[in-house]
Amino acid sequence: MKGIVFSELVGFLDLAGGPVFAEKVLADAGLEHGGAYTRVGQYPWQEAVRVVEAASRESGADFASLCNQFGSYLFERFTVLYGDIVGRYNSAEALLSHVGDHIHEEVKVLYPDARPPEVRAYSEGETLRVEYASHRPFAHIAHGLVAGAMKHFGDERKLEWVHASEDGSSAGFALTR
């Protein structure tokens, strides 16, 4: 998994609990390199799980809730880091409808070895359905990313879980009125 996600995870921990909290979480996660990530590095996705598990133990917050919060934070960061891409869209629906066929294709250009998740969005009347599938168990992060997009664009619809695999590698969401 790309280092940019890891470096943003460390930034999230720092913002959520402060630098001492972040340092303690990274130490508790038992990472070989102590949590020193570079944005361009490649790291096992399992390390991200270990970091969130350690943050959950340290804070008492639910693992899934932390993933969801991180996803929302990550979308905010994407608006800064990739403002030119996010700025092409005028709504959460427009952006979400192009994650799989446009945004992730640009990710692959920037990072040829990247394996982004599959994201497909489609309309059913006034409802937007978003399907997520990955080799990584990050459905809760995906949910947070969708919620972050909705917040960014002022989309006031309700975000609901439609289904999720037990291992978190796939899920479906619905944006409803």
GROMACS .gro file of C-alpha atoms in nm:
model
  177
    1MET     CA    1   0.000   0.000   0.000
    2LYS     CA    2   0.126   0.346  -0.084
    3GLY     CA    3   0.314   0.541   0.180
    4ILE     CA    4   0.097   0.847   0.134
    5VAL     CA    5  -0.188   0.664   0.309
    6PHE     CA    6   0.044   0.570   0.596
    7SER     CA    7   0.185   0.920   0.634
    8GLU     CA    8  -0.171   1.057   0.638
    9LEU     CA    9  -0.264   0.796   0.901
   10VAL     CA   10   0.017   0.927   1.121
   11GLY     CA   11  -0.109   1.281   1.061
   12PHE     CA   12  -0.460   1.169   1.160
   13LEU     CA   13  -0.327   1.020   1.485
   14ASP     CA   14  -0.137   1.339   1.559
   15LEU     CA   15  -0.446   1.551   1.499
   16ALA     CA   16  -0.677   1.316   1.691
   17GLY     CA   17  -0.467   1.272   2.002
   18GLY     CA   18  -0.155   1.484   1.973
   19PRO     CA   19   0.206   1.394   1.904
   20VAL     CA   20   0.254   1.196   2.227
   21PHE     CA   21  -0.052   0.984   2.146
   22ALA     CA   22   0.072   0.926   1.790
   23GLU     CA   23   0.418   0.822   1.912
   24LYS     CA   24   0.270   0.587   2.171
   25VAL     CA   25   0.038   0.426   1.913
   26LEU     CA   26   0.321   0.374   1.665
   27ALA     CA   27   0.541   0.222   1.937
   28ASP     CA   28   0.256  -0.004   2.054
   29ALA     CA   29   0.192  -0.122   1.696
   30GLY     CA   30   0.536  -0.292   1.699
   31LEU     CA   31   0.641  -0.176   1.354
   32GLU     CA   32   0.987  -0.275   1.233
   33HIS     CA   33   1.072   0.081   1.130
   34GLY     CA   34   0.890   0.254   1.415
   35GLY     CA   35   0.627   0.412   1.193
   36ALA     CA   36   0.862   0.627   0.985
   37TYR     CA   37   0.678   0.631   0.652
   38THR     CA   38   0.762   0.813   0.332
   39ARG     CA   39   0.486   0.924   0.097
   40VAL     CA   40   0.643   0.739  -0.196
   41GLY     CA   41   0.725   0.418  -0.009
   42GLN     CA   42   0.536   0.092  -0.034
   43TYR     CA   43   0.426  -0.082   0.287
   44PRO     CA   44   0.220  -0.388   0.378
   45TRP     CA   45  -0.145  -0.293   0.435
   46GLN     CA   46  -0.140  -0.511   0.748
   47GLU     CA   47   0.072  -0.240   0.914
   48ALA     CA   48  -0.213   0.008   0.878
   49VAL     CA   49  -0.441  -0.241   1.053
   50ARG     CA   50  -0.187  -0.281   1.334
   51VAL     CA   51  -0.162   0.097   1.374
   52VAL     CA   52  -0.540   0.138   1.397
   53GLU     CA   53  -0.564  -0.157   1.637
   54ALA     CA   54  -0.303   0.011   1.858
   55ALA     CA   55  -0.490   0.343   1.838
   56SER     CA   56  -0.807   0.162   1.939
   57ARG     CA   57  -0.636   0.006   2.242
   58GLU     CA   58  -0.476   0.335   2.342
   59SER     CA   59  -0.786   0.551   2.300
   60GLY     CA   60  -1.062   0.303   2.382
   61ALA     CA   61  -1.233   0.399   2.054
   62ASP     CA   62  -1.389   0.132   1.836
   63PHE     CA   63  -1.163   0.007   1.553
   64ALA     CA   64  -1.435   0.053   1.287
   65SER     CA   65  -1.513   0.402   1.412
   66LEU     CA   66  -1.147   0.501   1.392
   67CYS     CA   67  -1.128   0.369   1.034
   68ASN     CA   68  -1.438   0.565   0.943
   69GLN     CA   69  -1.297   0.883   1.098
   70PHE     CA   70  -0.967   0.829   0.919
   71GLY     CA   71  -1.148   0.787   0.587
   72SER     CA   72  -1.326   1.119   0.634
   73TYR     CA   73  -0.998   1.286   0.733
   74LEU     CA   74  -0.826   1.129   0.432
   75PHE     CA   75  -1.081   1.276   0.193
   76GLU     CA   76  -1.018   1.621   0.343
   77ARG     CA   77  -0.646   1.568   0.285
   78PHE     CA   78  -0.710   1.456  -0.073
   79THR     CA   79  -0.880   1.790  -0.139
   80VAL     CA   80  -0.549   1.955  -0.047
   81LEU     CA   81  -0.305   1.702  -0.195
   82TYR     CA   82  -0.503   1.639  -0.512
   83GLY     CA   83  -0.708   1.956  -0.537
   84ASP     CA   84  -0.674   1.958  -0.914
   85ILE     CA   85  -0.846   1.620  -0.935
   86VAL     CA   86  -1.116   1.684  -0.673
   87GLY     CA   87  -1.174   2.031  -0.821
   88ARG     CA   88  -1.293   1.878  -1.149
   89TYR     CA   89  -1.615   1.770  -0.982
   90ASN     CA   90  -1.903   1.983  -0.858
   91SER     CA   91  -2.077   1.723  -0.641
   92ALA     CA   92  -2.011   1.414  -0.433
   93GLU     CA   93  -2.217   1.212  -0.680
   94ALA     CA   94  -2.010   1.329  -0.977
   95LEU     CA   95  -1.685   1.248  -0.799
   96LEU     CA   96  -1.801   0.911  -0.666
   97SER     CA   97  -1.931   0.815  -1.010
   98HIS     CA   98  -1.581   0.859  -1.152
   99VAL     CA   99  -1.360   0.705  -0.882
  100GLY     CA  100  -1.322   0.372  -1.060
  101ASP     CA  101  -1.298   0.478  -1.421
  102HIS     CA  102  -1.114   0.806  -1.385
  103ILE     CA  103  -0.963   0.887  -1.046
  104HIS     CA  104  -0.810   0.546  -0.982
  105GLU     CA  105  -0.675   0.545  -1.338
  106GLU     CA  106  -0.491   0.868  -1.255
  107VAL     CA  107  -0.362   0.706  -0.936
  108LYS     CA  108  -0.218   0.425  -1.149
  109VAL     CA  109  -0.045   0.681  -1.372
  110LEU     CA  110   0.110   0.852  -1.068
  111TYR     CA  111   0.189   0.520  -0.898
  112PRO     CA  112   0.216   0.241  -1.160
  113ASP     CA  113   0.244  -0.033  -0.897
  114ALA     CA  114  -0.067   0.084  -0.707
  115ARG     CA  115  -0.357  -0.156  -0.661
  116PRO     CA  116  -0.649   0.072  -0.577
  117PRO     CA  117  -0.979  -0.079  -0.473
  118GLU     CA  118  -1.264  -0.122  -0.718
  119VAL     CA  119  -1.529   0.144  -0.667
  120ARG     CA  120  -1.844   0.160  -0.873
  121ALA     CA  121  -2.126   0.409  -0.827
  122TYR     CA  122  -2.461   0.407  -1.001
  123SER     CA  123  -2.796   0.580  -0.964
  124GLU     CA  124  -3.122   0.410  -0.876
  125GLY     CA  125  -3.373   0.691  -0.898
  126GLU     CA  126  -3.278   0.944  -0.631
  127THR     CA  127  -3.046   0.697  -0.459
  128LEU     CA  128  -2.676   0.670  -0.539
  129ARG     CA  129  -2.531   0.325  -0.473
  130VAL     CA  130  -2.158   0.285  -0.415
  131GLU     CA  131  -1.995  -0.058  -0.430
  132TYR     CA  132  -1.647  -0.109  -0.283
  133ALA     CA  133  -1.424  -0.416  -0.330
  134SER     CA  134  -1.058  -0.458  -0.241
  135HIS     CA  135  -0.795  -0.712  -0.148
  136ARG     CA  136  -0.762  -0.506   0.173
  137PRO     CA  137  -1.021  -0.499   0.456
  138PHE     CA  138  -1.087  -0.125   0.445
  139ALA     CA  139  -1.464  -0.095   0.394
  140HIS     CA  140  -1.490   0.134   0.697
  141ILE     CA  141  -1.225   0.365   0.552
  142ALA     CA  142  -1.419   0.364   0.224
  143HIS     CA  143  -1.735   0.460   0.414
  144GLY     CA  144  -1.545   0.748   0.574
  145LEU     CA  145  -1.413   0.859   0.235
  146VAL     CA  146  -1.768   0.868   0.096
  147ALA     CA  147  -1.887   1.060   0.403
  148GLY     CA  148  -1.594   1.301   0.358
  149ALA     CA  149  -1.687   1.359  -0.005
  150MET     CA  150  -2.046   1.426   0.093
  151LYS     CA  151  -1.939   1.676   0.358
  152HIS     CA  152  -1.697   1.849   0.121
  153PHE     CA  153  -1.961   1.899  -0.145
  154GLY     CA  154  -2.245   1.978   0.098
  155ASP     CA  155  -2.443   1.667   0.004
  156GLU     CA  156  -2.711   1.637   0.272
  157ARG     CA  157  -2.832   1.290   0.182
  158LYS     CA  158  -2.808   1.012   0.435
  159LEU     CA  159  -2.524   0.761   0.396
  160GLU     CA  160  -2.631   0.405   0.477
  161TRP     CA  161  -2.452   0.071   0.483
  162VAL     CA  162  -2.630  -0.167   0.244
  163HIS     CA  163  -2.404  -0.468   0.295
  164ALA     CA  164  -2.051  -0.555   0.402
  165SER     CA  165  -1.840  -0.866   0.391
  166GLU     CA  166  -1.735  -1.005   0.726
  167ASP     CA  167  -1.368  -0.939   0.652
  168GLY     CA  168  -1.427  -0.577   0.542
  169SER     CA  169  -1.297  -0.627   0.189
  170SER     CA  170  -1.625  -0.535   0.023
  171ALA     CA  171  -1.927  -0.323   0.104
  172GLY     CA  172  -2.213  -0.134  -0.047
  173PHE     CA  173  -2.340   0.207   0.056
  174ALA     CA  174  -2.646   0.409  -0.040
  175LEU     CA  175  -2.685   0.787  -0.045
  176THR     CA  176  -3.055   0.842   0.014
  177ARG     CA  177  -3.288   1.136   0.067
   0.00000   0.00000   0.00000
